mmCIF file of C-alpha atoms in Angstrom:
data_model
loop_
_atom_site.group_PDB
_atom_site.id
_atom_site.type_symbol
_atom_site.label_atom_id
_atom_site.label_comp_id
_atom_site.label_asym_id
_atom_site.label_seq_id
_atom_site.Cartn_x
_atom_site.Cartn_y
_atom_site.Cartn_z
ATOM 1 C CA UNK A 5 69.860 83.081 85.993
ATOM 2 C CA UNK A 6 70.422 86.984 84.690
ATOM 3 C CA UNK A 7 73.255 86.993 82.392
ATOM 4 C CA UNK A 8 75.557 88.436 84.663
ATOM 5 C CA UNK A 9 74.977 86.194 87.204
ATOM 6 C CA UNK A 10 75.744 83.602 84.917
ATOM 7 C CA UNK A 11 79.125 85.540 83.798
ATOM 8 C CA UNK A 12 79.904 85.392 87.623
ATOM 9 C CA UNK A 13 79.772 82.243 87.913
ATOM 10 C CA UNK A 14 81.790 80.873 84.990
ATOM 11 C CA UNK A 15 84.532 83.516 86.101
ATOM 12 C CA UNK A 16 84.772 82.486 89.749
ATOM 13 C CA UNK A 17 84.467 78.425 88.564
ATOM 14 C CA UNK A 18 87.662 79.451 86.514
ATOM 15 C CA UNK A 19 89.284 81.143 89.434
ATOM 16 C CA UNK A 20 88.738 77.793 91.592
ATOM 17 C CA UNK A 21 89.208 75.439 88.882
ATOM 18 C CA UNK A 22 92.656 77.288 88.135
ATOM 19 C CA UNK A 23 93.595 77.158 91.778
ATOM 20 C CA UNK A 24 92.581 73.410 92.333
ATOM 21 C CA UNK A 25 94.631 72.365 89.515
ATOM 22 C CA UNK A 26 97.697 74.223 90.938
ATOM 23 C CA UNK A 27 96.717 72.516 94.300
ATOM 24 C CA UNK A 28 96.161 69.498 93.153
ATOM 25 C CA UNK A 29 99.752 69.065 92.126
ATOM 26 C CA UNK A 30 101.296 69.931 95.080
ATOM 27 C CA UNK A 31 101.824 66.571 96.721
ATOM 28 C CA UNK A 32 103.324 65.322 93.858
ATOM 29 C CA UNK A 33 105.659 68.242 92.282
ATOM 30 C CA UNK A 34 108.702 67.666 94.529
ATOM 31 C CA UNK A 35 108.511 63.657 93.758
ATOM 32 C CA UNK A 36 108.694 64.522 90.369
ATOM 33 C CA UNK A 37 111.271 67.086 90.269
ATOM 34 C CA UNK A 38 113.414 64.630 92.434
ATOM 35 C CA UNK A 39 112.672 61.514 89.762
ATOM 36 C CA UNK A 40 113.880 63.465 86.829
ATOM 37 C CA UNK A 41 116.771 65.432 88.567
ATOM 38 C CA UNK A 42 118.194 62.365 90.427
ATOM 39 C CA UNK A 43 119.091 64.938 93.622
ATOM 40 C CA UNK A 44 117.454 65.230 97.382
ATOM 41 C CA UNK A 45 114.342 66.856 98.047
ATOM 42 C CA UNK A 46 116.419 69.564 99.968
ATOM 43 C CA UNK A 47 118.090 70.274 96.587
ATOM 44 C CA UNK A 48 114.763 69.605 94.885
ATOM 45 C CA UNK A 49 113.246 72.611 96.779
ATOM 46 C CA UNK A 50 116.183 74.510 94.920
ATOM 47 C CA UNK A 51 114.450 73.690 91.504
ATOM 48 C CA UNK A 52 110.853 74.036 92.262
ATOM 49 C CA UNK A 53 111.735 77.861 93.375
ATOM 50 C CA UNK A 54 113.616 78.671 89.955
ATOM 51 C CA UNK A 55 110.751 77.192 88.457
ATOM 52 C CA UNK A 56 108.053 79.809 90.693
ATOM 53 C CA UNK A 57 110.911 82.526 89.847
ATOM 54 C CA UNK A 58 110.157 82.013 85.629
ATOM 55 C CA UNK A 59 106.907 81.876 86.152
ATOM 56 C CA UNK A 60 106.622 85.119 88.318
ATOM 57 C CA UNK A 61 109.236 86.994 86.155
ATOM 58 C CA UNK A 62 107.309 86.224 83.433
ATOM 59 C CA UNK A 63 103.800 87.417 84.631
ATOM 60 C CA UNK A 64 106.126 90.830 85.342
ATOM 61 C CA UNK A 65 106.349 91.560 81.992
ATOM 62 C CA UNK A 66 103.416 89.656 80.703
ATOM 63 C CA UNK A 67 100.488 90.639 82.564
ATOM 64 C CA UNK A 68 100.500 94.558 81.536
ATOM 65 C CA UNK A 69 100.491 93.410 78.120
ATOM 66 C CA UNK A 70 97.120 91.504 78.502
ATOM 67 C CA UNK A 71 95.554 93.548 80.551
ATOM 68 C CA UNK A 72 95.900 96.072 77.946
ATOM 69 C CA UNK A 73 94.869 93.612 75.356
ATOM 70 C CA UNK A 74 91.703 92.731 77.521
ATOM 71 C CA UNK A 75 91.030 96.603 77.457
ATOM 72 C CA UNK A 76 91.277 96.657 73.270
ATOM 73 C CA UNK A 77 89.895 93.994 71.978
ATOM 74 C CA UNK A 78 87.513 92.227 75.131
ATOM 75 C CA UNK A 79 88.038 90.033 78.186
ATOM 76 C CA UNK A 80 86.428 87.123 76.499
ATOM 77 C CA UNK A 81 89.240 85.573 74.417
ATOM 78 C CA UNK A 82 91.826 86.147 77.211
ATOM 79 C CA UNK A 83 90.585 84.460 79.727
ATOM 80 C CA UNK A 84 90.329 81.511 77.402
ATOM 81 C CA UNK A 85 93.818 81.762 76.575
ATOM 82 C CA UNK A 86 95.420 81.488 79.936
ATOM 83 C CA UNK A 87 93.103 78.389 80.718
ATOM 84 C CA UNK A 88 94.532 76.909 77.661
ATOM 85 C CA UNK A 89 97.464 77.959 79.059
ATOM 86 C CA UNK A 90 97.620 76.313 82.631
ATOM 87 C CA UNK A 91 96.362 73.046 80.573
ATOM 88 C CA UNK A 92 99.417 73.111 78.931
ATOM 89 C CA UNK A 93 101.667 73.672 81.750
ATOM 90 C CA UNK A 94 99.978 70.797 83.457
ATOM 91 C CA UNK A 95 100.151 68.472 80.898
ATOM 92 C CA UNK A 96 103.774 69.081 79.768
ATOM 93 C CA UNK A 97 104.714 68.842 83.190
ATOM 94 C CA UNK A 98 102.892 65.316 83.390
ATOM 95 C CA UNK A 99 104.978 64.233 80.295
ATOM 96 C CA UNK A 100 108.306 65.417 80.948
ATOM 97 C CA UNK A 101 111.240 63.831 80.631
ATOM 98 C CA UNK A 102 113.412 66.384 81.911
ATOM 99 C CA UNK A 103 113.661 69.409 83.905
ATOM 100 C CA UNK A 104 114.273 71.301 80.177
ATOM 101 C CA UNK A 105 109.998 70.626 79.928
ATOM 102 C CA UNK A 106 109.032 71.545 83.293
ATOM 103 C CA UNK A 107 110.859 74.802 82.607
ATOM 104 C CA UNK A 108 108.602 75.250 79.260
ATOM 105 C CA UNK A 109 105.496 74.234 80.855
ATOM 106 C CA UNK A 110 106.502 77.103 83.498
ATOM 107 C CA UNK A 111 107.046 79.669 80.442
ATOM 108 C CA UNK A 112 104.691 79.076 78.463
ATOM 109 C CA UNK A 113 101.904 79.652 81.651
ATOM 110 C CA UNK A 114 103.948 82.901 83.195
ATOM 111 C CA UNK A 115 103.568 84.390 79.198
ATOM 112 C CA UNK A 116 99.940 83.177 78.732
ATOM 113 C CA UNK A 117 98.769 82.540 81.740
ATOM 114 C CA UNK A 118 96.784 86.071 83.107
ATOM 115 C CA UNK A 119 93.686 83.969 84.398
ATOM 116 C CA UNK A 120 93.498 85.455 87.612
ATOM 117 C CA UNK A 121 93.817 89.233 86.417
ATOM 118 C CA UNK A 122 91.776 88.931 83.847
ATOM 119 C CA UNK A 123 89.003 87.304 85.922
ATOM 120 C CA UNK A 124 89.396 90.769 88.278
ATOM 121 C CA UNK A 125 89.396 92.435 84.945
ATOM 122 C CA UNK A 126 86.126 90.641 83.999
ATOM 123 C CA UNK A 127 84.584 91.167 87.833
ATOM 124 C CA UNK A 128 85.193 95.165 87.576
ATOM 125 C CA UNK A 129 82.809 95.173 84.482
ATOM 126 C CA UNK A 130 79.856 93.386 85.316
ATOM 127 C CA UNK A 131 79.964 95.034 88.870
ATOM 128 C CA UNK A 132 77.994 97.775 90.285
ATOM 129 C CA UNK A 133 79.716 100.306 93.318
ATOM 130 C CA UNK A 134 77.268 98.139 95.762
ATOM 131 C CA UNK A 135 78.208 94.643 95.110
ATOM 132 C CA UNK A 136 82.128 95.547 93.850
ATOM 133 C CA UNK A 137 83.838 94.321 96.954
ATOM 134 C CA UNK A 138 81.586 91.484 97.248
ATOM 135 C CA UNK A 139 82.404 90.030 94.295
ATOM 136 C CA UNK A 140 86.054 90.506 94.639
ATOM 137 C CA UNK A 141 85.653 88.471 98.297
ATOM 138 C CA UNK A 142 84.098 86.145 95.924
ATOM 139 C CA UNK A 143 87.300 85.690 93.930
ATOM 140 C CA UNK A 144 88.999 85.373 96.890
ATOM 141 C CA UNK A 145 86.671 82.612 98.236
ATOM 142 C CA UNK A 146 86.616 81.114 94.731
ATOM 143 C CA UNK A 147 90.689 80.542 94.859
ATOM 144 C CA UNK A 148 90.896 79.602 98.730
ATOM 145 C CA UNK A 149 88.018 77.266 98.508
ATOM 146 C CA UNK A 150 90.134 75.418 95.496
ATOM 147 C CA UNK A 151 93.310 75.550 97.053
ATOM 148 C CA UNK A 152 91.926 73.856 100.246
ATOM 149 C CA UNK A 153 90.719 71.168 98.189
ATOM 150 C CA UNK A 154 93.309 70.864 95.427
ATOM 151 C CA UNK A 155 95.835 69.470 97.753
ATOM 152 C CA UNK A 156 93.778 66.796 99.354
ATOM 153 C CA UNK A 157 92.871 65.568 96.141
ATOM 154 C CA UNK A 158 96.209 65.221 94.859
ATOM 155 C CA UNK A 159 97.484 63.436 97.553
ATOM 156 C CA UNK A 160 94.087 61.303 96.494
ATOM 157 C CA UNK A 161 94.977 60.365 92.969
ATOM 158 C CA UNK A 162 98.833 60.322 93.586
ATOM 159 C CA UNK A 163 98.579 57.420 96.305
ATOM 160 C CA UNK A 164 96.226 55.471 93.916
ATOM 161 C CA UNK A 165 97.198 56.268 90.612
ATOM 162 C CA UNK A 166 100.944 57.858 90.217
ATOM 163 C CA UNK A 167 102.575 60.838 90.978
ATOM 164 C CA UNK A 168 102.199 61.602 86.920
ATOM 165 C CA UNK A 169 98.263 61.246 87.506
ATOM 166 C CA UNK A 170 97.219 64.659 89.208
ATOM 167 C CA UNK A 171 98.932 66.900 86.528
ATOM 168 C CA UNK A 172 96.990 65.291 84.369
ATOM 169 C CA UNK A 173 94.063 65.568 86.290
ATOM 170 C CA UNK A 174 95.159 69.209 86.143
ATOM 171 C CA UNK A 175 95.138 69.609 82.519
ATOM 172 C CA UNK A 176 91.635 67.742 81.927
ATOM 173 C CA UNK A 177 90.406 70.406 84.166
ATOM 174 C CA UNK A 178 91.321 73.391 83.010
ATOM 175 C CA UNK A 179 90.596 72.081 79.255
ATOM 176 C CA UNK A 180 87.420 71.318 79.736
ATOM 177 C CA UNK A 181 86.459 74.568 80.969
ATOM 178 C CA UNK A 182 87.779 76.114 77.976
ATOM 179 C CA UNK A 183 85.681 74.126 76.187
ATOM 180 C CA UNK A 184 82.893 74.590 78.581
ATOM 181 C CA UNK A 185 83.719 78.490 78.386
ATOM 182 C CA UNK A 186 83.741 78.826 74.443
ATOM 183 C CA UNK A 187 79.969 78.430 74.254
ATOM 184 C CA UNK A 188 78.796 79.332 77.783
ATOM 185 C CA UNK A 189 80.817 82.643 78.587
ATOM 186 C CA UNK A 190 79.879 86.007 77.112
ATOM 187 C CA UNK A 191 81.815 89.341 76.603
ATOM 188 C CA UNK A 192 81.817 91.409 79.717
ATOM 189 C CA UNK A 193 83.660 94.842 77.657
ATOM 190 C CA UNK A 194 80.737 96.544 75.749
ATOM 191 C CA UNK A 195 82.614 97.594 72.573
ATOM 192 C CA UNK A 196 82.437 101.318 73.604
ATOM 193 C CA UNK A 197 84.368 101.219 76.199
ATOM 194 C CA UNK A 198 87.203 99.538 74.858
ATOM 195 C CA UNK A 199 90.353 101.794 73.859
ATOM 196 C CA UNK A 200 93.068 101.504 71.626
ATOM 197 C CA UNK A 201 96.426 99.333 72.211
ATOM 198 C CA UNK A 202 99.241 101.266 73.089
ATOM 199 C CA UNK A 203 103.047 99.450 73.827
ATOM 200 C CA UNK A 204 103.752 102.410 75.891
ATOM 201 C CA UNK A 205 101.274 101.389 78.147
ATOM 202 C CA UNK A 206 101.358 97.855 77.917
ATOM 203 C CA UNK A 207 104.664 97.231 80.504
ATOM 204 C CA UNK A 208 104.657 97.336 84.198
ATOM 205 C CA UNK A 209 106.173 101.111 84.200
ATOM 206 C CA UNK A 210 103.713 102.517 81.559
ATOM 207 C CA UNK A 211 100.897 101.066 83.027
ATOM 208 C CA UNK A 212 101.789 102.435 86.609
ATOM 209 C CA UNK A 213 102.880 106.251 84.762
ATOM 210 C CA UNK A 214 99.666 105.844 83.572
ATOM 211 C CA UNK A 215 97.215 105.463 86.600
ATOM 212 C CA UNK A 216 99.232 107.499 89.410
ATOM 213 C CA UNK A 217 97.272 110.528 88.127
ATOM 214 C CA UNK A 218 94.267 108.300 89.838
ATOM 215 C CA UNK A 219 93.761 109.549 93.558
ATOM 216 C CA UNK A 220 94.421 106.883 95.830
ATOM 217 C CA UNK A 221 96.116 104.234 93.263
ATOM 218 C CA UNK A 222 99.561 105.407 93.311
ATOM 219 C CA UNK A 223 99.542 105.018 97.437
ATOM 220 C CA UNK A 224 97.525 101.645 97.153
ATOM 221 C CA UNK A 225 99.540 99.928 94.433
ATOM 222 C CA UNK A 226 102.610 100.634 96.857
ATOM 223 C CA UNK A 227 100.631 98.995 99.900
ATOM 224 C CA UNK A 228 100.040 96.380 97.632
ATOM 225 C CA UNK A 229 103.628 95.578 96.609
ATOM 226 C CA UNK A 230 104.554 95.567 100.877
ATOM 227 C CA UNK A 231 101.710 93.476 101.471
ATOM 228 C CA UNK A 232 102.399 91.024 98.672
ATOM 229 C CA UNK A 233 106.166 90.736 100.146
ATOM 230 C CA UNK A 234 104.604 90.153 103.528
ATOM 231 C CA UNK A 235 101.976 87.485 102.155
ATOM 232 C CA UNK A 236 104.874 85.360 100.738
ATOM 233 C CA UNK A 237 107.004 85.018 103.496
ATOM 234 C CA UNK A 238 104.458 82.539 104.548
ATOM 235 C CA UNK A 239 104.426 80.076 101.712
ATOM 236 C CA UNK A 240 108.267 80.700 101.252
ATOM 237 C CA UNK A 241 109.269 79.762 104.705
ATOM 238 C CA UNK A 242 106.462 78.248 106.468
ATOM 239 C CA UNK A 243 107.273 74.041 106.285
ATOM 240 C CA UNK A 244 110.738 74.681 107.222
ATOM 241 C CA UNK A 245 109.844 77.734 110.573
ATOM 242 C CA UNK A 246 106.848 75.258 111.583
ATOM 243 C CA UNK A 247 109.398 71.948 111.151
ATOM 244 C CA UNK A 248 111.982 73.808 113.037
ATOM 245 C CA UNK A 249 110.117 75.754 116.446
ATOM 246 C CA UNK A 250 107.408 73.351 116.641
ATOM 247 C CA UNK A 251 108.627 69.612 115.139
ATOM 248 C CA UNK A 252 105.621 69.725 112.390
ATOM 249 C CA UNK A 253 105.414 67.147 109.833
ATOM 250 C CA UNK A 254 103.617 66.908 106.699
ATOM 251 C CA UNK A 255 100.164 66.214 108.316
ATOM 252 C CA UNK A 256 100.195 69.121 110.865
ATOM 253 C CA UNK A 257 101.534 71.564 107.983
ATOM 254 C CA UNK A 258 98.301 70.098 105.446
ATOM 255 C CA UNK A 259 95.876 71.188 108.348
ATOM 256 C CA UNK A 260 97.089 74.035 108.918
ATOM 257 C CA UNK A 261 97.011 74.822 104.855
ATOM 258 C CA UNK A 262 93.323 73.771 105.314
ATOM 259 C CA UNK A 263 92.690 75.802 108.185
ATOM 260 C CA UNK A 264 93.619 78.996 105.967
ATOM 261 C CA UNK A 265 91.908 77.791 103.064
ATOM 262 C CA UNK A 266 88.622 77.148 105.121
ATOM 263 C CA UNK A 267 89.016 80.620 106.999
ATOM 264 C CA UNK A 268 90.051 82.427 103.681
ATOM 265 C CA UNK A 269 86.605 81.086 101.859
ATOM 266 C CA UNK A 270 85.017 82.709 105.399
ATOM 267 C CA UNK A 271 86.151 85.985 105.082
ATOM 268 C CA UNK A 272 86.004 85.969 101.280
ATOM 269 C CA UNK A 273 82.779 84.671 100.488
ATOM 270 C CA UNK A 274 80.794 85.835 103.316
ATOM 271 C CA UNK A 275 82.194 87.910 106.161
ATOM 272 C CA UNK A 276 82.786 91.056 103.083
ATOM 273 C CA UNK A 277 79.715 91.078 101.376
ATOM 274 C CA UNK A 278 78.474 91.982 105.656
ATOM 275 C CA UNK A 279 81.663 94.058 107.001
ATOM 276 C CA UNK A 280 82.996 95.906 104.507
ATOM 277 C CA UNK A 281 79.546 98.046 103.593
ATOM 278 C CA UNK A 282 79.233 98.381 107.105
ATOM 279 C CA UNK A 283 82.886 99.196 107.904
ATOM 280 C CA UNK A 284 83.530 101.531 104.095
ATOM 281 C CA UNK A 285 86.172 100.565 101.868
ATOM 282 C CA UNK A 286 88.697 102.716 103.311
ATOM 283 C CA UNK A 287 87.856 101.740 107.180
ATOM 284 C CA UNK A 288 87.856 98.230 105.738
ATOM 285 C CA UNK A 289 91.328 98.115 104.538
ATOM 286 C CA UNK A 290 93.170 99.599 107.452
ATOM 287 C CA UNK A 291 91.122 97.325 110.039
ATOM 288 C CA UNK A 292 92.287 94.248 107.252
ATOM 289 C CA UNK A 293 95.989 95.612 107.944
ATOM 290 C CA UNK A 294 95.703 95.875 111.691
ATOM 291 C CA UNK A 295 94.249 92.403 111.757
ATOM 292 C CA UNK A 296 96.714 91.137 109.463
ATOM 293 C CA UNK A 297 99.802 92.803 111.630
ATOM 294 C CA UNK A 298 98.426 91.023 115.197
ATOM 295 C CA UNK A 299 98.629 87.843 112.594
ATOM 296 C CA UNK A 300 102.292 87.994 111.691
ATOM 297 C CA UNK A 301 103.536 88.853 115.002
ATOM 298 C CA UNK A 302 101.314 85.904 116.329
ATOM 299 C CA UNK A 303 103.543 83.468 114.131
ATOM 300 C CA UNK A 304 106.518 85.179 115.027
ATOM 301 C CA UNK A 305 106.100 85.201 118.801
ATOM 302 C CA UNK A 306 103.804 81.782 119.298
ATOM 303 C CA UNK A 307 105.693 79.316 121.630
ATOM 304 C CA UNK A 308 103.937 76.699 120.776
ATOM 305 C CA UNK A 309 102.041 75.089 118.097
ATOM 306 C CA UNK A 310 98.280 74.961 118.506
ATOM 307 C CA UNK A 311 98.784 78.822 119.530
ATOM 308 C CA UNK A 312 99.106 79.259 115.417
ATOM 309 C CA UNK A 313 96.265 78.529 114.993
ATOM 310 C CA UNK A 314 94.307 81.239 116.775
ATOM 311 C CA UNK A 315 96.607 83.782 115.092
ATOM 312 C CA UNK A 316 95.884 82.238 112.016
ATOM 313 C CA UNK A 317 92.003 83.304 112.336
ATOM 314 C CA UNK A 318 92.940 87.183 112.938
ATOM 315 C CA UNK A 319 95.374 87.267 110.057
ATOM 316 C CA UNK A 320 92.760 85.755 108.428
ATOM 317 C CA UNK A 321 89.520 87.936 109.116
ATOM 318 C CA UNK A 322 92.460 90.978 108.021
ATOM 319 C CA UNK A 323 91.733 89.374 104.330
ATOM 320 C CA UNK A 324 88.620 91.955 104.115
ATOM 321 C CA UNK A 325 91.498 94.494 103.260
ATOM 322 C CA UNK A 326 92.296 92.271 99.677
ATOM 323 C CA UNK A 327 88.932 92.660 97.891
ATOM 324 C CA UNK A 328 88.402 96.492 99.483
ATOM 325 C CA UNK A 329 91.316 97.818 97.980
ATOM 326 C CA UNK A 330 90.100 96.312 94.759
ATOM 327 C CA UNK A 331 86.928 98.045 94.650
ATOM 328 C CA UNK A 332 88.582 101.048 95.989
ATOM 329 C CA UNK A 333 90.769 101.188 92.602
ATOM 330 C CA UNK A 334 88.301 99.212 90.258
ATOM 331 C CA UNK A 335 86.015 102.132 90.832
ATOM 332 C CA UNK A 336 89.111 104.781 90.026
ATOM 333 C CA UNK A 337 90.120 103.162 86.947
ATOM 334 C CA UNK A 338 86.965 102.968 85.220
ATOM 335 C CA UNK A 339 85.307 100.698 82.572
ATOM 336 C CA UNK A 340 88.524 101.732 80.131
ATOM 337 C CA UNK A 341 91.241 100.951 82.044
ATOM 338 C CA UNK A 342 89.926 97.327 84.159
ATOM 339 C CA UNK A 343 92.620 95.046 82.541
ATOM 340 C CA UNK A 344 95.504 98.240 82.980
ATOM 341 C CA UNK A 345 94.627 97.796 86.542
ATOM 342 C CA UNK A 346 94.705 93.992 86.793
ATOM 343 C CA UNK A 347 97.848 93.749 84.569
ATOM 344 C CA UNK A 348 99.898 96.970 86.767
ATOM 345 C CA UNK A 349 98.565 94.732 90.012
ATOM 346 C CA UNK A 350 99.427 91.565 88.516
ATOM 347 C CA UNK A 351 103.118 92.796 87.883
ATOM 348 C CA UNK A 352 103.240 94.101 91.307
ATOM 349 C CA UNK A 353 102.437 90.586 92.809
ATOM 350 C CA UNK A 354 105.148 89.002 90.071
ATOM 351 C CA UNK A 355 108.125 90.878 91.180
ATOM 352 C CA UNK A 356 107.095 90.686 95.112
ATOM 353 C CA UNK A 357 107.163 87.052 94.305
ATOM 354 C CA UNK A 358 109.991 86.530 93.066
ATOM 355 C CA UNK A 359 111.717 89.325 95.874
ATOM 356 C CA UNK A 360 109.806 87.884 98.805
ATOM 357 C CA UNK A 361 111.441 84.222 98.713
ATOM 358 C CA UNK A 362 114.695 85.283 97.677
ATOM 359 C CA UNK A 363 114.504 87.660 100.835
ATOM 360 C CA UNK A 364 112.794 85.663 103.455
ATOM 361 C CA UNK A 365 114.564 82.823 103.074
ATOM 362 C CA UNK A 366 117.812 83.809 103.467
ATOM 363 C CA UNK A 367 116.414 85.981 106.976
ATOM 364 C CA UNK A 368 114.440 82.970 108.258
ATOM 365 C CA UNK A 369 118.561 80.902 107.779
ATOM 366 C CA UNK A 370 120.371 84.226 109.420
ATOM 367 C CA UNK A 371 118.562 84.098 111.998
ATOM 368 C CA UNK A 372 117.818 79.910 112.659
ATOM 369 C CA UNK A 373 121.469 78.172 111.909
ATOM 370 C CA UNK A 374 123.303 77.784 115.147
ATOM 371 C CA UNK A 375 125.716 80.879 116.833
ATOM 372 C CA UNK A 376 123.569 83.610 115.059
ATOM 373 C CA UNK A 377 123.337 86.962 117.139
ATOM 374 C CA UNK A 378 119.708 86.496 117.945
ATOM 375 C CA UNK A 379 117.921 83.246 117.508
ATOM 376 C CA UNK A 380 114.577 84.393 116.334
ATOM 377 C CA UNK A 381 113.430 81.716 113.171
ATOM 378 C CA UNK A 382 110.223 83.822 113.373
ATOM 379 C CA UNK A 383 112.319 86.911 112.374
ATOM 380 C CA UNK A 384 110.832 87.179 108.403
ATOM 381 C CA UNK A 385 107.102 87.138 110.032
ATOM 382 C CA UNK A 386 108.149 90.252 112.600
ATOM 383 C CA UNK A 387 109.430 91.559 109.365
ATOM 384 C CA UNK A 388 106.526 91.112 107.858
ATOM 385 C CA UNK A 389 104.129 92.876 110.556
ATOM 386 C CA UNK A 390 106.047 95.553 109.727
ATOM 387 C CA UNK A 391 105.864 95.835 106.106
ATOM 388 C CA UNK A 392 102.023 95.323 107.125
ATOM 389 C CA UNK A 393 101.595 97.945 109.152
ATOM 390 C CA UNK A 394 103.569 100.626 106.749
ATOM 391 C CA UNK A 395 100.189 99.554 104.051
ATOM 392 C CA UNK A 396 98.154 101.282 107.517
ATOM 393 C CA UNK A 397 100.055 104.118 107.215
ATOM 394 C CA UNK A 398 99.983 104.250 103.348
ATOM 395 C CA UNK A 399 95.933 103.362 103.293
ATOM 396 C CA UNK A 400 95.306 105.954 105.709
ATOM 397 C CA UNK A 401 96.888 108.754 104.195
ATOM 398 C CA UNK A 402 95.969 108.340 100.548
ATOM 399 C CA UNK A 403 92.281 107.451 101.917
ATOM 400 C CA UNK A 404 91.987 110.489 104.175
ATOM 401 C CA UNK A 405 93.397 112.453 101.513
ATOM 402 C CA UNK A 406 90.930 111.204 98.737
ATOM 403 C CA UNK A 407 88.190 110.488 101.325
ATOM 404 C CA UNK A 408 85.568 109.843 98.074
#
């Protein structure tokens, strides 16, 4: 195996372990929160939202800093540091005696946990123009497969060893990967491609300002923000929506998430490498967002639960847009700004992760309560469909103005 293929394998394994660790804790987190707070599940869900917001807000501010540090000092130390941060977060959660411990763990991971964006910069370093979209698709496949297996493993571990055990398992996975990477992971950013660290660029506004002169990137980053708000409507209201409209329980919801994970692996791991070269990256972005639009309309309007699965399949096929868009922006950024680009993207997705749950849950409540002016529990997904269709228009204009 060549050194570049070995490095790609390790980075994908890191993303897989990261998402596997995150998925492992999903079945147990509600029980841990109720144990620590003594509150029912309905209120415990609020605490879970606060924990997510702490992580997302800190990522918003810290991701550009770590992205710029990666451009100055290399990807390897930051990737190892972020994996270590997730290990500490899981360990603190497993040992938590109060909610304060959980918030400290999430804050630590939010400050140092830039594994996904650093992995994206690493992929940008080692990819050629011919395999760039395919490699970014592999990142999505690694994340999807880990997230699919994680809840299954976590549920089994929690059932047999207690609610805290999955957190220790996730911590062990992350820390073992740090130890392995210390010896096996080479640096991807050559010294001649590094640049001086600048605080003026190491913040969300500074990073966006320094990238806006590059053709297409400004438009595509705005499309990324709209897409992320739409995408984050799914975890924000999915369990509430499917239970209210179709009477689903945890089992049905779990199967739907497993289906999404399987489709993600198929699309990102296989379909992207076939479809994107044939369509071209610009057309793949447009087609992908159009398919996502159809998927969101389906989520909102299907009258029976089984019909969700064809809609999920169509929406998942739209996943070809994301690696194609990352590939276009990565080419534009060049070797000296991969970390800065990934940091800016991480900031955008982080602020969307704060905005979307707050907005979408309120929208769901507004159109689902008794006496609503229009009873439409799927309203968040119709709004998401409109946002993704705006992405179609924005990306069509950006790629048309700069076809190369």
